[in-house]
Amino acid sequence: MRLIVTEKDNAARRIAEILSGDSASGERRNGVNVYKWGGQRVVGLSGHVVGVDFPPEYSEWRDVEPAELIDADVVTTPTRENIVATLRSLARKADEVVIATDYDREGELIGKEAYELIREETDAPVERVRFSSITEREVQKAFENPDEIDFDLAAAGEARQIVDLIWGAALTRFLSLSAKQLGNDFISVGRVQSPTLKLIVDREREIEAFDPDDYWEILADLAKDGQGFEAQYFYDDDGSEAERVWDEAAAEAAYADLSESGTATVTEVRRRTRTDDPPAPFNTTAFISAASSLGYSAQRAMSLAEELYTDGYLTYPRTDNTVYPDDLDPGELLGAFEGSYEFGDDAESLLAQDEIEPTRGETESTDHPPIHPTGELPDRNEIGADAWEIYELVVRRFFATVAEPATWAHLRVVAEAAGRSLKANGKRLLEAGYHAVYPYSSAGETVVPAVEEGEELSIDDVELEAKQTQPPRRYGQSRLIQHMEEMGIGTKATRHNIVEKLYDRGYVEDDPPRPTKLADAVVTAAEEYADHVVSEEMTAQLEADMTAIAEGEATLEEVTEESREMLGDIFEELRESREEIGEFLQESLKADRTLGPCPECGQDLLVRRSRQGSYFVGCDGFPECRFTLPLPSSGEPQVMDETCEDHDLREVKMLAGRDTFVHGCPRCKAEAADESEDEVIGDCPECGDGTGPEGQRNEGGEAAEGEGGELAIKHLRSGSRLVGCTRYPDCDYSLPLPRRGEIVVTDERCEEHDLPHIEIHDGEDDDPWELGCPICNYEEFQARNAVENLEDLDGVGPATAEKLQDAGVADPEDLHEVDPDAVAGEVQGVSADRIREWQAELAT
């Protein structure tokens, strides 16, 4: 029997289909899919099925000094025991084995891990196949030309695992224990994560320290024969054309001169033609940047690209290469799109060019080609809207790289009025070139009419605009990843994951990423007491060392030993300052949770968490002071910079994914609820006089003593509003109401429930939101949002649903119970965080 081992289950299924000519069947072993035909078996792993960790005696944080981890042994243990057991049982029956994991450092390590498990069971020969796309041609070619495992490349991946474990665990434990932040609130530190965080924090410091300067700009509307265009005032500043006027008096003088002039005389006309070259092929960073312009986070873009790769539609999306390989025939690949509804016309126009010569970027490597389509066309309805948008982006980028340059006509006009100079620059697209097939790049035109020197133009209007210089912008995710690449932080395979981790750890929020106070505290502490922790030079050196392992110029043992020594030096710096670091972090973390003064004792009010996991506002003077305020039950509270004028408390935002909302001042919400009166609108359907359940009636069918509850509009101290029973807590019947807007009870009534219709008025000019009967409205909401199958969930298309089903997740009930990390390991292109979002959606 020949055993083929792939990195994921969906890759196993795809390869089995290709090699078997669609004749393979599947069976389940230990909950793992195995595909078979003839004497062949294909099994997919779940990425790493073994992991590195410290021995059990190091697991208790409080009993082990963090510095002890520096020289601790690192052991490998199974993380997916059912997959390991299946692989072992198949290996015992195998006469030959083929490792077909992804073709990169991580894939080589996963292949080596599988190899070592197989070697414990059999001496059968083991070969390695490599491909950059899971298409029939590439897979067949790879299996016809097998190679051997690259143990040096795998060792580089293993070194990264070991180094990241030691650095992350030792530093995370040190800072967390010092700050007394344990459990789910531990302070995470990482070899690549921390220098990346410093980039974000440093930029935020630049923004906060920025001191704006005032300047003025003057714009004039010029016209020739009624055709108007805009021109800008400029002056000579040491031989350069300056548009910003830094002196207000000078600006007003120029504005007055131009305003008093009715005409301007053309003094210069310059025409030229410029060529606009097509872009280079996509590498990972350029792809993430382009996907970002479409609104995709780095993590989401890569997840979709990996899914499209596994399904055979794109080449491998983790690559530094920007030069197509010699064996890529662009004409043949274009031909695959002829006749398609979406791309056929553009493909035919490109094939009609006299020459098809792709562009070349600056980086050429031999591992993977740039990201490009394979020529296989997916069904856009099957893969879902997001995956299609990413697929089209990659297809059109390929089209752009084989298209002709664009040609622009530029026109520069200079005019003078009252001794003041005005200029206008127009551009017109003469030949669309690559813009015709790549709509993601700017091709906007600026119209300036044809004028000649000496002509007089009318000045129709002049505007003086007061402006200020602006601080540098925050790094967007794609720009941050580009900056990481420039500085040698991380790799093409890890950078987008690092950014996602910063969000998960609570270090950044919003997009572009903005650092939280926790982030600033951790970076400041590291800079003060051990700046190597956030040094990009240190992590870049380790990345270079791991590349040296891959190239056979260093060994795993040499690099990990060097890393341990570097970490030991850092702990020498940290050890003497442990108490100061702990105090600093505790104060910083407290500041991040502080709202303002307690109205009863004057100490700080803090966001706190109960033993049950819910959030509330409590006094720092507890237990002497027991003043509290409630917070909404949904979301995680974030203290904002905005302060309530009435209570001098910072406002609170509740982070809840797409349902994030601003709660505001907790005291305002509580006092408004205390002052409000319940507004009765009818009988409670559970216990009221009208239709209560039979079990709540006496023998005569009337409400039992103490029954007869009514429905009322209630305002809760947490800020929530609802329609609830007046007999709460004996009867907990309730219906939710929107958080915002004025609730208006109308005279119209529901015939079925005998309740008035309700409207929500939010603004004087807006039409009211007609909720209608609160019971009918809630029933309609439940029906509208019912999740009956996987595709009812946000972001689950037919292809993703099929992959989830292959991983044993057949319906929403299954999804509700699974371990997100385990399923993410089996399903290519779906992250654990995405699964948690779906589980939260099911829970609502």
mmCIF file with all atom_site columns, C-alpha atoms in Angstrom, residues 190-264:
data_model
loop_
_atom_site.group_PDB
_atom_site.id
_atom_site.type_symbol
_atom_site.label_atom_id
_atom_site.label_alt_id
_atom_site.label_comp_id
_atom_site.label_asym_id
_atom_site.label_entity_id
_atom_site.label_seq_id
_atom_site.pdbx_PDB_ins_code
_atom_site.Cartn_x
_atom_site.Cartn_y
_atom_site.Cartn_z
_atom_site.occupancy
_atom_site.B_iso_or_equiv
_atom_site.pdbx_formal_charge
_atom_site.auth_seq_id
_atom_site.auth_comp_id
_atom_site.auth_asym_id
_atom_site.auth_atom_id
_atom_site.pdbx_PDB_model_num
ATOM 1  C CA . GLY A 1 190 ? 6.512   37.193 22.169  1.00 0.00 ? 190 GLY A CA 1
ATOM 2  C CA . ARG A 1 191 ? 9.738   37.267 20.192  1.00 0.00 ? 191 ARG A CA 1
ATOM 3  C CA . VAL A 1 192 ? 8.045   38.716 17.084  1.00 0.00 ? 192 VAL A CA 1
ATOM 4  C CA . GLN A 1 193 ? 4.873   40.029 18.708  1.00 0.00 ? 193 GLN A CA 1
ATOM 5  C CA . SER A 1 194 ? 6.639   42.514 21.007  1.00 0.00 ? 194 SER A CA 1
ATOM 6  C CA . PRO A 1 195 ? 8.806   44.314 18.386  1.00 0.00 ? 195 PRO A CA 1
ATOM 7  C CA . THR A 1 196 ? 5.701   44.566 16.206  1.00 0.00 ? 196 THR A CA 1
ATOM 8  C CA . LEU A 1 197 ? 3.772   46.068 19.094  1.00 0.00 ? 197 LEU A CA 1
ATOM 9  C CA . LYS A 1 198 ? 6.550   48.607 19.606  1.00 0.00 ? 198 LYS A CA 1
ATOM 10 C CA . LEU A 1 199 ? 6.144   49.771 15.997  1.00 0.00 ? 199 LEU A CA 1
ATOM 11 C CA . ILE A 1 200 ? 2.496   50.520 16.680  1.00 0.00 ? 200 ILE A CA 1
ATOM 12 C CA . VAL A 1 201 ? 3.160   52.176 20.042  1.00 0.00 ? 201 VAL A CA 1
ATOM 13 C CA . ASP A 1 202 ? 5.990   54.313 18.634  1.00 0.00 ? 202 ASP A CA 1
ATOM 14 C CA . ARG A 1 203 ? 3.726   55.581 15.861  1.00 0.00 ? 203 ARG A CA 1
ATOM 15 C CA . GLU A 1 204 ? 1.024   56.431 18.411  1.00 0.00 ? 204 GLU A CA 1
ATOM 16 C CA . ARG A 1 205 ? 3.582   58.369 20.441  1.00 0.00 ? 205 ARG A CA 1
ATOM 17 C CA . GLU A 1 206 ? 4.499   60.348 17.318  1.00 0.00 ? 206 GLU A CA 1
ATOM 18 C CA . ILE A 1 207 ? 0.827   61.146 16.799  1.00 0.00 ? 207 ILE A CA 1
ATOM 19 C CA . GLU A 1 208 ? 0.313   62.232 20.418  1.00 0.00 ? 208 GLU A CA 1
ATOM 20 C CA . ALA A 1 209 ? 3.503   64.333 20.470  1.00 0.00 ? 209 ALA A CA 1
ATOM 21 C CA . PHE A 1 210 ? 2.706   66.037 17.190  1.00 0.00 ? 210 PHE A CA 1
ATOM 22 C CA . ASP A 1 211 ? 2.392   69.818 17.434  1.00 0.00 ? 211 ASP A CA 1
ATOM 23 C CA . PRO A 1 212 ? 0.494   71.165 14.406  1.00 0.00 ? 212 PRO A CA 1
ATOM 24 C CA . ASP A 1 213 ? 1.555   74.251 12.508  1.00 0.00 ? 213 ASP A CA 1
ATOM 25 C CA . ASP A 1 214 ? -0.906  76.655 10.888  1.00 0.00 ? 214 ASP A CA 1
ATOM 26 C CA . TYR A 1 215 ? -0.705  77.353 7.189   1.00 0.00 ? 215 TYR A CA 1
ATOM 27 C CA . TRP A 1 216 ? -2.934  78.702 4.420   1.00 0.00 ? 216 TRP A CA 1
ATOM 28 C CA . GLU A 1 217 ? -3.681  77.655 0.846   1.00 0.00 ? 217 GLU A CA 1
ATOM 29 C CA . ILE A 1 218 ? -5.362  79.727 -1.850  1.00 0.00 ? 218 ILE A CA 1
ATOM 30 C CA . LEU A 1 219 ? -7.471  78.172 -4.607  1.00 0.00 ? 219 LEU A CA 1
ATOM 31 C CA . ALA A 1 220 ? -8.924  80.012 -7.589  1.00 0.00 ? 220 ALA A CA 1
ATOM 32 C CA . ASP A 1 221 ? -11.610 78.978 -10.077 1.00 0.00 ? 221 ASP A CA 1
ATOM 33 C CA . LEU A 1 222 ? -10.397 79.883 -13.571 1.00 0.00 ? 222 LEU A CA 1
ATOM 34 C CA . ALA A 1 223 ? -12.438 79.618 -16.764 1.00 0.00 ? 223 ALA A CA 1
ATOM 35 C CA . LYS A 1 224 ? -11.952 79.738 -20.538 1.00 0.00 ? 224 LYS A CA 1
ATOM 36 C CA . ASP A 1 225 ? -15.083 80.255 -22.619 1.00 0.00 ? 225 ASP A CA 1
ATOM 37 C CA . GLY A 1 226 ? -17.207 79.099 -19.708 1.00 0.00 ? 226 GLY A CA 1
ATOM 38 C CA . GLN A 1 227 ? -15.184 75.920 -19.097 1.00 0.00 ? 227 GLN A CA 1
ATOM 39 C CA . GLY A 1 228 ? -13.930 76.115 -15.528 1.00 0.00 ? 228 GLY A CA 1
ATOM 40 C CA . PHE A 1 229 ? -11.032 74.456 -13.713 1.00 0.00 ? 229 PHE A CA 1
ATOM 41 C CA . GLU A 1 230 ? -9.287  74.866 -10.377 1.00 0.00 ? 230 GLU A CA 1
ATOM 42 C CA . ALA A 1 231 ? -5.840  76.407 -9.955  1.00 0.00 ? 231 ALA A CA 1
ATOM 43 C CA . GLN A 1 232 ? -3.663  76.814 -6.873  1.00 0.00 ? 232 GLN A CA 1
ATOM 44 C CA . TYR A 1 233 ? -1.605  79.797 -5.751  1.00 0.00 ? 233 TYR A CA 1
ATOM 45 C CA . PHE A 1 234 ? 2.136   79.164 -5.404  1.00 0.00 ? 234 PHE A CA 1
ATOM 46 C CA . TYR A 1 235 ? 5.289   81.176 -4.838  1.00 0.00 ? 235 TYR A CA 1
ATOM 47 C CA . ASP A 1 236 ? 9.026   80.703 -5.272  1.00 0.00 ? 236 ASP A CA 1
ATOM 48 C CA . ASP A 1 237 ? 10.722  79.358 -2.150  1.00 0.00 ? 237 ASP A CA 1
ATOM 49 C CA . ASP A 1 238 ? 14.438  78.964 -2.767  1.00 0.00 ? 238 ASP A CA 1
ATOM 50 C CA . GLY A 1 239 ? 13.864  77.623 -6.256  1.00 0.00 ? 239 GLY A CA 1
ATOM 51 C CA . SER A 1 240 ? 10.958  75.326 -5.398  1.00 0.00 ? 240 SER A CA 1
ATOM 52 C CA . GLU A 1 241 ? 7.237   75.892 -5.882  1.00 0.00 ? 241 GLU A CA 1
ATOM 53 C CA . ALA A 1 242 ? 5.628   76.352 -2.451  1.00 0.00 ? 242 ALA A CA 1
ATOM 54 C CA . GLU A 1 243 ? 1.859   76.075 -2.061  1.00 0.00 ? 243 GLU A CA 1
ATOM 55 C CA . ARG A 1 244 ? 1.577   76.395 1.707   1.00 0.00 ? 244 ARG A CA 1
ATOM 56 C CA . VAL A 1 245 ? 1.758   79.953 3.036   1.00 0.00 ? 245 VAL A CA 1
ATOM 57 C CA . TRP A 1 246 ? 3.058   79.929 6.610   1.00 0.00 ? 246 TRP A CA 1
ATOM 58 C CA . ASP A 1 247 ? 2.386   83.603 7.403   1.00 0.00 ? 247 ASP A CA 1
ATOM 59 C CA . GLU A 1 248 ? -1.261  84.627 7.757   1.00 0.00 ? 248 GLU A CA 1
ATOM 60 C CA . ALA A 1 249 ? -0.671  88.225 6.720   1.00 0.00 ? 249 ALA A CA 1
ATOM 61 C CA . ALA A 1 250 ? 1.144   87.119 3.559   1.00 0.00 ? 250 ALA A CA 1
ATOM 62 C CA . ALA A 1 251 ? -1.688  84.718 2.775   1.00 0.00 ? 251 ALA A CA 1
ATOM 63 C CA . GLU A 1 252 ? -4.336  87.385 3.200   1.00 0.00 ? 252 GLU A CA 1
ATOM 64 C CA . ALA A 1 253 ? -2.353  89.797 1.011   1.00 0.00 ? 253 ALA A CA 1
ATOM 65 C CA . ALA A 1 254 ? -2.108  87.241 -1.802  1.00 0.00 ? 254 ALA A CA 1
ATOM 66 C CA . TYR A 1 255 ? -5.788  86.394 -1.397  1.00 0.00 ? 255 TYR A CA 1
ATOM 67 C CA . ALA A 1 256 ? -6.745  90.078 -1.633  1.00 0.00 ? 256 ALA A CA 1
ATOM 68 C CA . ASP A 1 257 ? -4.672  90.609 -4.795  1.00 0.00 ? 257 ASP A CA 1
ATOM 69 C CA . LEU A 1 258 ? -6.210  87.591 -6.529  1.00 0.00 ? 258 LEU A CA 1
ATOM 70 C CA . SER A 1 259 ? -9.747  88.451 -5.383  1.00 0.00 ? 259 SER A CA 1
ATOM 71 C CA . GLU A 1 260 ? -9.485  91.930 -6.819  1.00 0.00 ? 260 GLU A CA 1
ATOM 72 C CA . SER A 1 261 ? -8.235  90.624 -10.180 1.00 0.00 ? 261 SER A CA 1
ATOM 73 C CA . GLY A 1 262 ? -10.941 89.667 -12.601 1.00 0.00 ? 262 GLY A CA 1
ATOM 74 C CA . THR A 1 263 ? -8.604  87.879 -15.004 1.00 0.00 ? 263 THR A CA 1
ATOM 75 C CA . ALA A 1 264 ? -5.350  85.922 -15.123 1.00 0.00 ? 264 ALA A CA 1
#
